[in-house]
C-alpha cells in the first residue's frame, strides 16, 4: 500500500535518517542537530536491554500468582509473572518500567502507568525514598520481566503515608505489579532530569533509529519498545518547557515514534492501541496527515467505516493530491456498495412482492350498448328524411 508522504517536523542537521512507513517502506527524516561532537560521546551507553509488553487486562485487583515467593529483603518479596531475558541492572542503571500499585489491606489501586501511556524512569541508587522497595525489586529483574512485589510500609510511603497524589494511607503495605521494560547502564548514571535538552533529544533519536532498524527486520515488539524508550525522554513535563527550534527538534523525534508504534500495532492487528497512538499526535498537531491516515486505517480494519471515512476526508483536505488517501476512500466506497447489495438480497421478499396498482374496471352494460345503437339509428333515419325533403 502506498503510504502518505509527510515532511518531518522541523529540520536541523545534515545527516538523513529513514523513517518507517506502515508497509515497511521508508521516507527521509532529518536527524536533529548534535551538540558539538557526536552525540555518542554525550551519553556513553555500555549495555542496554529492551522488550515490549502490553498492559495487563485484569483491573479487578492485583493478579493472582501461584509462583514461588522469592525473598529479596526483609520487607520485599517477589513472585514471577513473566520471564525476562538478558542481564539484571546494576547500581545507577536507568530503568524504564510500567507498574500498578495497590494498598495491600484495602486493595485500592492508587497508581497505574499503563493507563497513563507513559513509562516511569527510576535510576537505581538515586530513587525517591518511597520507591526504595520498588527499586529493590527492579534490581532483581531482567529486561522484559514482569513480577508481583510485596513491599512493607517501611520501604514504601512510610508511617505517615501520602495525602497528595498518589493518596496512600499511613503504614500501608504495597503490592506492585511491575514490568521492567528496559534499562540503560551509563557511566554517569544520569536521569533524564539531569540531561541537557540536546542530550535528551539525541538519546531519544538513537532509540528511534534503532527502532526503525528492528522494524525493517520485522521485529515489531522490539521496535515498539525502542520507540517507547525514545518517547520516555520526551515526556510532557519536558515538552512544556520547550519552544522555538528546540520544540521543533523534539517533535521531529517524538511524533515519528508515535506514528511508527501505530504502524507496528496495525501490523499486529492491535487496532485500538494504534488509534490511541495516532490520537496523541492529533491532540498536539491537528494538521498531521499521517496521523489521520493511520488512525483512519486502523478504524477501517475495525469496521468503523464512518469514523474512518471522516479521518480520510480530513486528511484529503490537507493533502488533496495524495493517492493513498484516495485509494482508501475508494475502498470504503466499494465496501459500502457491497454492504448495500448484501442488505438488498437479505431483505428481498421479506414483505412479499410489491402490489400492482389496481386499474378501474370498465362497466359494460348491454342496456347502454342498445341505447347507443338506437340513438345512432334514429339519427341516421332522421338525417335521411331531411335530405329527401330538401
C-alpha positions as a LaTeX table, in Angstrom:
\begin{tabular}{lrrr}
\hline
Residue & $x$ (\AA) & $y$ (\AA) & $z$ (\AA) \\
\hline
Unk1 & 0.00 & 0.00 & 0.00 \\
Unk2 & 1.27 & 3.42 & $-0.82$ \\
Unk3 & 1.98 & 5.50 & 2.27 \\
Unk4 & 1.08 & 9.07 & 2.99 \\
Unk5 & 4.12 & 11.25 & 2.47 \\
Unk6 & 4.56 & 13.88 & 5.17 \\
Unk7 & 7.59 & 16.08 & 5.69 \\
Unk8 & 9.29 & 15.73 & 9.09 \\
Unk9 & 8.53 & 18.39 & 11.65 \\
Unk10 & 11.45 & 20.76 & 11.95 \\
Unk11 & 14.75 & 20.44 & 10.18 \\
Unk12 & 18.09 & 20.82 & 11.82 \\
Unk13 & 21.17 & 18.90 & 10.89 \\
Unk14 & 22.52 & 17.38 & 7.71 \\
Unk15 & 22.61 & 13.63 & 8.19 \\
Unk16 & 19.43 & 11.97 & 6.99 \\
Unk17 & 17.76 & 9.02 & 8.63 \\
Unk18 & 14.93 & 6.88 & 7.28 \\
Unk19 & 11.55 & 6.83 & 8.95 \\
Unk20 & 9.42 & 3.74 & 8.56 \\
Unk21 & 6.01 & 3.75 & 6.95 \\
Unk22 & 3.15 & 1.38 & 7.67 \\
Unk23 & 4.24 & $-1.08$ & 4.99 \\
Unk24 & 7.91 & $-1.08$ & 5.85 \\
Unk25 & 8.99 & 1.39 & 3.19 \\
Unk26 & 10.95 & 4.47 & 4.16 \\
Unk27 & 10.94 & 8.20 & 3.90 \\
Unk28 & 13.73 & 10.60 & 4.69 \\
Unk29 & 13.85 & 12.14 & 8.11 \\
Unk30 & 16.45 & 14.67 & 9.08 \\
Unk31 & 18.42 & 13.95 & 12.19 \\
Unk32 & 18.34 & 16.54 & 14.97 \\
Unk33 & 21.49 & 18.54 & 15.45 \\
Unk34 & 24.22 & 17.29 & 17.74 \\
Unk35 & 25.68 & 19.44 & 20.44 \\
Unk36 & 29.26 & 19.87 & 19.31 \\
Unk37 & 30.70 & 16.40 & 18.85 \\
Unk38 & 28.87 & 13.23 & 18.00 \\
Unk39 & 26.09 & 12.50 & 20.48 \\
Unk40 & 27.58 & 9.10 & 21.26 \\
Unk41 & 30.16 & 10.98 & 23.35 \\
Unk42 & 27.46 & 12.76 & 25.34 \\
Unk43 & 25.92 & 9.66 & 26.89 \\
Unk44 & 28.13 & 6.61 & 26.98 \\
Unk45 & 25.96 & 3.50 & 26.82 \\
Unk46 & 27.79 & 0.40 & 27.92 \\
Unk47 & 24.90 & $-2.02$ & 27.72 \\
Unk48 & 21.16 & $-1.87$ & 27.28 \\
Unk49 & 18.33 & $-4.38$ & 27.21 \\
Unk50 & 14.84 & $-3.97$ & 25.81 \\
Unk51 & 11.49 & $-5.64$ & 25.47 \\
Unk52 & 7.90 & $-4.53$ & 24.94 \\
Unk53 & 4.96 & $-5.69$ & 27.00 \\
Unk54 & 1.27 & $-4.91$ & 26.76 \\
Unk55 & $-0.89$ & $-3.64$ & 29.58 \\
Unk56 & $-2.38$ & $-6.29$ & 31.90 \\
Unk57 & $-6.06$ & $-6.83$ & 31.19 \\
Unk58 & $-7.34$ & $-7.59$ & 34.69 \\
Unk59 & $-8.18$ & $-4.41$ & 36.61 \\
Unk60 & $-10.19$ & $-6.05$ & 39.38 \\
Unk61 & $-7.21$ & $-6.07$ & 41.74 \\
Unk62 & $-3.71$ & $-7.48$ & 41.99 \\
Unk63 & $-3.23$ & $-10.56$ & 39.79 \\
Unk64 & $-3.39$ & $-13.98$ & 41.39 \\
Unk65 & 0.08 & $-15.53$ & 41.15 \\
Unk66 & 0.96 & $-19.02$ & 42.33 \\
Unk67 & 4.69 & $-18.99$ & 41.55 \\
Unk68 & 7.38 & $-19.39$ & 44.17 \\
Unk69 & 7.85 & $-16.49$ & 46.60 \\
Unk70 & 11.38 & $-15.08$ & 46.48 \\
Unk71 & 12.56 & $-13.07$ & 49.47 \\
Unk72 & 14.62 & $-10.10$ & 48.25 \\
Unk73 & 14.68 & $-8.20$ & 51.52 \\
Unk74 & 13.14 & $-8.43$ & 54.96 \\
Unk75 & 10.32 & $-6.20$ & 53.68 \\
Unk76 & 10.29 & $-7.12$ & 49.97 \\
Unk77 & 9.16 & $-10.37$ & 48.30 \\
Unk78 & 8.74 & $-11.18$ & 44.62 \\
Unk79 & 6.67 & $-13.62$ & 42.55 \\
Unk80 & 7.42 & $-14.09$ & 38.87 \\
Unk81 & 4.64 & $-13.46$ & 36.35 \\
Unk82 & 6.62 & $-13.44$ & 33.09 \\
Unk83 & 10.21 & $-14.37$ & 32.37 \\
Unk84 & 12.66 & $-11.74$ & 31.18 \\
Unk85 & 15.93 & $-12.07$ & 29.31 \\
Unk86 & 19.50 & $-10.85$ & 29.41 \\
Unk87 & 21.22 & $-9.37$ & 32.44 \\
Unk88 & 19.97 & $-7.55$ & 35.51 \\
Unk89 & 20.50 & $-3.82$ & 36.00 \\
Unk90 & 23.26 & $-2.70$ & 38.31 \\
Unk91 & 23.53 & 0.38 & 40.51 \\
Unk92 & 22.96 & 3.66 & 38.67 \\
Unk93 & 21.20 & 1.90 & 35.81 \\
Unk94 & 18.37 & 3.97 & 34.36 \\
Unk95 & 15.33 & 1.67 & 34.42 \\
Unk96 & 12.21 & 2.26 & 32.36 \\
Unk97 & 9.16 & 0.50 & 33.70 \\
Unk98 & 5.40 & 0.21 & 33.87 \\
Unk99 & 3.66 & $-0.62$ & 37.13 \\
Unk100 & 0.41 & $-0.74$ & 39.01 \\
Unk101 & 0.26 & $-0.20$ & 42.75 \\
Unk102 & $-2.34$ & $-1.24$ & 45.33 \\
Unk103 & $-2.55$ & $-0.87$ & 49.10 \\
Unk104 & $-2.45$ & $-4.43$ & 50.40 \\
Unk105 & $-5.06$ & $-4.02$ & 53.12 \\
Unk106 & $-7.78$ & $-2.30$ & 51.08 \\
Unk107 & $-6.85$ & $-3.45$ & 47.54 \\
Unk108 & $-7.17$ & 0.19 & 46.46 \\
Unk109 & $-5.25$ & 0.90 & 43.24 \\
Unk110 & $-3.58$ & 4.29 & 43.55 \\
Unk111 & $-1.27$ & 4.35 & 40.53 \\
Unk112 & $-1.23$ & 2.85 & 37.01 \\
Unk113 & 1.38 & 3.93 & 34.46 \\
Unk114 & $-0.09$ & 1.67 & 31.77 \\
Unk115 & $-3.26$ & 3.72 & 31.87 \\
Unk116 & $-1.22$ & 6.93 & 31.59 \\
Unk117 & 0.57 & 5.56 & 28.48 \\
Unk118 & 3.89 & 6.83 & 29.79 \\
Unk119 & 6.88 & 4.92 & 31.10 \\
Unk120 & 8.30 & 5.69 & 34.53 \\
Unk121 & 12.03 & 6.16 & 35.00 \\
Unk122 & 13.98 & 5.14 & 38.09 \\
Unk123 & 17.75 & 5.41 & 38.48 \\
Unk124 & 18.76 & 2.65 & 40.87 \\
Unk125 & 20.57 & 4.11 & 43.86 \\
Unk126 & 19.01 & 7.53 & 43.24 \\
Unk127 & 15.34 & 6.63 & 43.59 \\
Unk128 & 12.88 & 8.54 & 45.76 \\
Unk129 & 12.53 & 7.34 & 49.35 \\
Unk130 & 9.03 & 5.94 & 48.79 \\
Unk131 & 10.31 & 3.94 & 45.80 \\
Unk132 & 13.01 & 2.10 & 47.79 \\
Unk133 & 11.12 & $-1.20$ & 47.90 \\
Unk134 & 10.24 & $-0.96$ & 44.20 \\
Unk135 & 13.91 & $-0.29$ & 43.36 \\
Unk136 & 14.97 & $-3.39$ & 45.30 \\
Unk137 & 12.55 & $-5.43$ & 43.21 \\
Unk138 & 13.81 & $-3.89$ & 39.95 \\
Unk139 & 17.41 & $-4.69$ & 40.77 \\
Unk140 & 16.46 & $-8.40$ & 40.80 \\
Unk141 & 14.65 & $-8.34$ & 37.44 \\
Unk142 & 15.71 & $-8.82$ & 33.84 \\
Unk143 & 14.55 & $-6.78$ & 30.87 \\
Unk144 & 11.06 & $-7.84$ & 29.87 \\
Unk145 & 10.35 & $-9.47$ & 33.21 \\
Unk146 & 7.01 & $-8.90$ & 34.91 \\
Unk147 & 6.61 & $-9.65$ & 38.60 \\
Unk148 & 4.41 & $-9.14$ & 41.64 \\
Unk149 & 6.16 & $-7.35$ & 44.51 \\
Unk150 & 5.00 & $-7.14$ & 48.15 \\
Unk151 & 6.64 & $-4.17$ & 49.87 \\
Unk152 & 6.36 & $-3.32$ & 53.55 \\
Unk153 & 5.36 & 0.20 & 54.53 \\
Unk154 & 8.86 & 0.87 & 55.88 \\
Unk155 & 10.22 & 0.79 & 52.30 \\
Unk156 & 7.15 & 2.44 & 50.80 \\
Unk157 & 5.29 & 5.57 & 51.83 \\
Unk158 & 6.25 & 5.17 & 55.47 \\
Unk159 & 4.49 & 5.76 & 58.74 \\
Unk160 & 2.67 & 8.90 & 57.57 \\
Unk161 & 1.67 & 7.71 & 54.10 \\
Unk162 & 0.80 & 10.29 & 51.44 \\
Unk163 & $-2.19$ & 12.61 & 51.33 \\
Unk164 & $-1.31$ & 14.13 & 47.95 \\
Unk165 & $-1.18$ & 12.25 & 44.66 \\
Unk166 & $-0.87$ & 9.31 & 44.93 \\
Unk167 & $-3.04$ & 9.03 & 48.03 \\
Unk168 & $-1.67$ & 6.30 & 50.32 \\
Unk169 & $-2.82$ & 5.80 & 53.93 \\
Unk170 & $-0.34$ & 5.62 & 56.84 \\
Unk171 & 1.64 & 2.40 & 57.33 \\
Unk172 & 0.25 & 0.88 & 54.15 \\
Unk173 & 1.96 & $-2.21$ & 52.77 \\
Unk174 & 2.04 & $-2.05$ & 48.97 \\
Unk175 & 1.55 & $-4.57$ & 46.16 \\
Unk176 & 3.21 & $-3.74$ & 42.85 \\
Unk177 & 2.66 & $-5.39$ & 39.51 \\
Unk178 & 5.75 & $-4.18$ & 37.69 \\
Unk179 & 7.31 & $-4.77$ & 34.29 \\
Unk180 & 10.90 & $-3.74$ & 33.61 \\
Unk181 & 10.58 & $-2.61$ & 30.00 \\
Unk182 & 14.28 & $-1.90$ & 29.59 \\
Unk183 & 17.31 & $-0.27$ & 31.15 \\
Unk184 & 20.46 & 1.61 & 30.27 \\
Unk185 & 23.72 & 1.48 & 32.12 \\
Unk186 & 25.58 & 4.76 & 31.71 \\
Unk187 & 28.85 & 5.76 & 33.32 \\
Unk188 & 27.30 & 8.87 & 34.79 \\
Unk189 & 24.04 & 7.27 & 35.89 \\
Unk190 & 22.17 & 10.29 & 34.60 \\
Unk191 & 18.44 & 10.66 & 34.97 \\
Unk192 & 16.52 & 12.46 & 32.25 \\
Unk193 & 16.08 & 15.46 & 34.51 \\
Unk194 & 19.87 & 15.84 & 34.73 \\
Unk195 & 20.40 & 15.85 & 30.95 \\
Unk196 & 20.58 & 18.89 & 28.73 \\
Unk197 & 17.93 & 19.38 & 26.04 \\
Unk198 & 20.38 & 18.27 & 23.34 \\
Unk199 & 21.34 & 15.15 & 25.31 \\
Unk200 & 17.74 & 14.07 & 25.78 \\
Unk201 & 16.83 & 14.62 & 22.14 \\
Unk202 & 19.97 & 12.81 & 20.96 \\
Unk203 & 19.32 & 9.86 & 23.27 \\
Unk204 & 15.72 & 9.63 & 22.06 \\
Unk205 & 16.75 & 9.89 & 18.42 \\
Unk206 & 19.21 & 7.00 & 18.76 \\
Unk207 & 16.38 & 4.84 & 20.06 \\
Unk208 & 14.16 & 5.92 & 17.17 \\
Unk209 & 16.82 & 4.87 & 14.63 \\
Unk210 & 17.31 & 1.53 & 16.43 \\
Unk211 & 13.55 & 1.01 & 16.32 \\
Unk212 & 13.48 & 1.67 & 12.58 \\
Unk213 & 16.16 & $-0.97$ & 12.02 \\
Unk214 & 14.23 & $-3.50$ & 14.10 \\
Unk215 & 11.03 & $-2.69$ & 12.19 \\
Unk216 & 12.76 & $-3.43$ & 8.89 \\
Unk217 & 13.74 & $-6.83$ & 10.32 \\
Unk218 & 10.06 & $-7.36$ & 11.23 \\
Unk219 & 10.87 & $-7.40$ & 14.96 \\
Unk220 & 7.81 & $-5.40$ & 15.81 \\
Unk221 & 7.69 & $-5.88$ & 19.59 \\
Unk222 & 11.35 & $-4.90$ & 19.97 \\
Unk223 & 10.86 & $-1.94$ & 17.63 \\
Unk224 & 7.91 & $-0.66$ & 19.67 \\
Unk225 & 9.98 & $-0.93$ & 22.82 \\
Unk226 & 12.68 & 1.28 & 21.30 \\
Unk227 & 10.09 & 3.86 & 20.29 \\
Unk228 & 8.58 & 3.81 & 23.79 \\
Unk229 & 12.01 & 4.37 & 25.31 \\
Unk230 & 12.53 & 7.30 & 22.94 \\
Unk231 & 9.17 & 8.82 & 23.88 \\
Unk232 & 10.05 & 8.44 & 27.56 \\
Unk233 & 12.78 & 11.05 & 27.05 \\
Unk234 & 10.17 & 13.42 & 25.57 \\
Unk235 & 7.70 & 13.45 & 28.47 \\
Unk236 & 5.01 & 16.08 & 28.88 \\
Unk237 & 6.91 & 17.90 & 31.63 \\
Unk238 & 9.87 & 18.23 & 29.25 \\
Unk239 & 7.85 & 19.25 & 26.18 \\
Unk240 & 6.04 & 22.02 & 28.07 \\
Unk241 & 9.36 & 23.74 & 28.69 \\
Unk242 & 10.39 & 23.83 & 25.02 \\
Unk243 & 9.71 & 26.44 & 22.38 \\
Unk244 & 11.15 & 27.53 & 19.05 \\
Unk245 & 13.78 & 25.35 & 17.44 \\
Unk246 & 14.12 & 23.03 & 20.45 \\
Unk247 & 10.42 & 22.24 & 20.34 \\
Unk248 & 10.69 & 21.50 & 16.62 \\
Unk249 & 13.71 & 19.25 & 17.23 \\
Unk250 & 11.89 & 17.30 & 19.95 \\
Unk251 & 8.70 & 16.89 & 17.89 \\
Unk252 & 10.78 & 15.69 & 14.93 \\
Unk253 & 11.78 & 12.72 & 17.11 \\
Unk254 & 8.68 & 12.22 & 19.27 \\
Unk255 & 5.93 & 12.33 & 16.65 \\
Unk256 & 7.51 & 9.77 & 14.26 \\
Unk257 & 7.91 & 7.41 & 17.23 \\
Unk258 & 4.16 & 7.55 & 18.00 \\
Unk259 & 3.33 & 7.04 & 14.31 \\
Unk260 & 5.78 & 4.17 & 13.95 \\
Unk261 & 4.32 & 2.49 & 17.04 \\
Unk262 & 0.93 & 2.82 & 15.33 \\
Unk263 & 2.37 & 1.19 & 12.20 \\
Unk264 & 3.65 & $-1.73$ & 14.29 \\
Unk265 & 0.30 & $-2.10$ & 16.07 \\
Unk266 & $-1.60$ & $-2.13$ & 12.78 \\
Unk267 & 0.63 & $-4.95$ & 11.56 \\
Unk268 & $-0.06$ & $-6.80$ & 14.82 \\
Unk269 & $-3.82$ & $-6.15$ & 14.37 \\
Unk270 & $-3.98$ & $-4.23$ & 17.65 \\
Unk271 & $-6.09$ & $-1.51$ & 16.11 \\
Unk272 & $-7.49$ & 0.17 & 19.24 \\
Unk273 & $-3.97$ & 0.80 & 20.52 \\
Unk274 & $-2.94$ & 2.13 & 17.09 \\
Unk275 & $-5.85$ & 4.61 & 17.19 \\
Unk276 & $-4.71$ & 5.79 & 20.65 \\
Unk277 & $-1.18$ & 6.46 & 19.37 \\
Unk278 & $-2.47$ & 8.47 & 16.39 \\
Unk279 & $-4.84$ & 10.41 & 18.63 \\
Unk280 & $-1.88$ & 11.54 & 20.75 \\
Unk281 & $-0.34$ & 13.16 & 17.67 \\
Unk282 & $-3.61$ & 14.75 & 16.59 \\
Unk283 & $-4.03$ & 16.28 & 20.03 \\
Unk284 & $-0.67$ & 18.01 & 19.54 \\
Unk285 & $-0.92$ & 18.81 & 15.82 \\
Unk286 & $-4.32$ & 18.92 & 14.14 \\
Unk287 & $-2.68$ & 19.19 & 10.70 \\
Unk288 & $-0.78$ & 15.90 & 10.82 \\
Unk289 & $-1.85$ & 14.00 & 7.72 \\
Unk290 & $-0.04$ & 10.78 & 8.58 \\
Unk291 & $-1.74$ & 10.53 & 11.97 \\
Unk292 & $-5.16$ & 10.98 & 10.36 \\
Unk293 & $-4.31$ & 8.40 & 7.70 \\
Unk294 & $-3.12$ & 5.74 & 10.14 \\
Unk295 & $-5.99$ & 6.30 & 12.53 \\
Unk296 & $-8.40$ & 6.01 & 9.61 \\
Unk297 & $-6.67$ & 2.80 & 8.51 \\
Unk298 & $-6.97$ & 1.28 & 11.98 \\
Unk299 & $-10.62$ & 2.29 & 12.28 \\
Unk300 & $-11.30$ & 0.83 & 8.85 \\
Unk301 & $-9.83$ & $-2.51$ & 9.93 \\
Unk302 & $-12.09$ & $-2.44$ & 12.99 \\
Unk303 & $-15.11$ & $-1.92$ & 10.76 \\
Unk304 & $-15.68$ & 1.66 & 11.96 \\
Unk305 & $-16.24$ & 2.84 & 8.39 \\
Unk306 & $-17.96$ & 6.13 & 9.19 \\
Unk307 & $-15.21$ & 7.24 & 11.58 \\
Unk308 & $-12.54$ & 6.02 & 9.14 \\
Unk309 & $-14.11$ & 7.97 & 6.28 \\
Unk310 & $-14.14$ & 11.11 & 8.44 \\
Unk311 & $-10.41$ & 10.75 & 9.13 \\
Unk312 & $-9.59$ & 10.16 & 5.46 \\
Unk313 & $-11.70$ & 13.14 & 4.39 \\
Unk314 & $-9.86$ & 15.41 & 6.84 \\
Unk315 & $-6.55$ & 14.08 & 5.57 \\
Unk316 & $-7.57$ & 14.68 & 1.94 \\
Unk317 & $-8.38$ & 18.31 & 2.72 \\
Unk318 & $-4.81$ & 18.73 & 3.95 \\
Unk319 & $-3.26$ & 16.65 & 1.15 \\
Unk320 & $-5.73$ & 16.63 & $-1.78$ \\
Unk321 & $-3.28$ & 15.04 & $-4.25$ \\
Unk322 & $-2.29$ & 12.10 & $-2.07$ \\
Unk323 & $-3.03$ & 8.84 & $-3.86$ \\
Unk324 & $-3.02$ & 6.64 & $-0.75$ \\
Unk325 & $-5.86$ & 8.64 & 0.81 \\
Unk326 & $-7.90$ & 8.49 & $-2.39$ \\
Unk327 & $-7.31$ & 4.75 & $-2.58$ \\
Unk328 & $-8.59$ & 4.19 & 0.96 \\
Unk329 & $-11.68$ & 6.28 & 0.24 \\
Unk330 & $-12.36$ & 4.19 & $-2.88$ \\
Unk331 & $-12.01$ & 1.03 & $-0.81$ \\
Unk332 & $-14.56$ & 2.36 & 1.68 \\
Unk333 & $-16.93$ & 3.30 & $-1.16$ \\
Unk334 & $-16.67$ & $-0.22$ & $-2.61$ \\
Unk335 & $-17.24$ & $-1.65$ & 0.85 \\
Unk336 & $-20.42$ & 0.42 & 1.19 \\
Unk337 & $-21.67$ & $-0.88$ & $-2.18$ \\
Unk338 & $-21.03$ & $-4.49$ & $-1.15$ \\
Unk339 & $-22.86$ & $-3.96$ & 2.16 \\
Unk340 & $-25.81$ & $-2.37$ & 0.31 \\
Unk341 & $-26.07$ & $-5.30$ & $-2.12$ \\
Unk342 & $-25.94$ & $-7.80$ & 0.72 \\
Unk343 & $-28.63$ & $-5.94$ & 2.62 \\
Unk344 & $-30.76$ & $-5.75$ & $-0.52$ \\
Unk345 & $-30.52$ & $-9.52$ & $-1.01$ \\
Unk346 & $-31.12$ & $-10.16$ & 2.68 \\
Unk347 & $-34.33$ & $-8.15$ & 2.84 \\
Unk348 & $-35.53$ & $-9.06$ & $-0.65$ \\
Unk349 & $-39.01$ & $-10.56$ & $-0.47$ \\
Unk350 & $-39.23$ & $-10.07$ & 3.28 \\
Unk351 & $-42.59$ & $-8.33$ & 2.92 \\
Unk352 & $-43.71$ & $-10.08$ & $-0.32$ \\
Unk353 & $-43.82$ & $-8.64$ & $-3.85$ \\
Unk354 & $-44.87$ & $-5.05$ & $-4.29$ \\
Unk355 & $-48.60$ & $-4.93$ & $-5.03$ \\
Unk356 & $-49.59$ & $-3.77$ & $-8.51$ \\
Unk357 & $-51.84$ & $-0.69$ & $-8.67$ \\
Unk358 & $-55.48$ & $-1.57$ & $-9.23$ \\
Unk359 & $-56.92$ & $-0.48$ & $-12.56$ \\
Unk360 & $-60.53$ & 0.73 & $-12.55$ \\
Unk361 & $-62.84$ & $-1.81$ & $-14.14$ \\
Unk362 & $-64.84$ & $-0.68$ & $-17.24$ \\
Unk363 & $-68.52$ & $-1.36$ & $-16.60$ \\
Unk364 & $-70.12$ & $-2.53$ & $-19.81$ \\
Unk365 & $-73.87$ & $-2.69$ & $-19.84$ \\
Unk366 & $-75.99$ & $-4.17$ & $-22.66$ \\
Unk367 & $-78.55$ & $-1.54$ & $-21.96$ \\
Unk368 & $-76.11$ & 1.22 & $-22.71$ \\
Unk369 & $-74.96$ & $-0.51$ & $-25.88$ \\
Unk370 & $-78.54$ & $-0.98$ & $-27.15$ \\
Unk371 & $-79.45$ & 2.57 & $-26.27$ \\
Unk372 & $-76.43$ & 3.96 & $-28.11$ \\
Unk373 & $-77.34$ & 1.80 & $-31.17$ \\
Unk374 & $-80.91$ & 3.04 & $-31.18$ \\
Unk375 & $-79.86$ & 6.68 & $-30.89$ \\
Unk376 & $-77.45$ & 6.21 & $-33.78$ \\
Unk377 & $-80.19$ & 4.53 & $-35.89$ \\
Unk378 & $-82.73$ & 7.29 & $-35.28$ \\
Unk379 & $-80.11$ & 9.91 & $-36.11$ \\
Unk380 & $-79.36$ & 8.30 & $-39.48$ \\
Unk381 & $-83.08$ & 7.91 & $-40.34$ \\
Unk382 & $-83.82$ & 11.49 & $-39.37$ \\
Unk383 & $-80.90$ & 12.71 & $-41.48$ \\
Unk384 & $-82.04$ & 10.68 & $-44.50$ \\
Unk385 & $-85.58$ & 12.08 & $-44.30$ \\
Unk386 & $-84.24$ & 15.61 & $-44.08$ \\
Unk387 & $-82.13$ & 15.12 & $-47.17$ \\
Unk388 & $-85.17$ & 13.83 & $-49.09$ \\
Unk389 & $-87.25$ & 16.83 & $-48.07$ \\
Unk390 & $-84.60$ & 19.24 & $-49.24$ \\
\hline
\end{tabular}
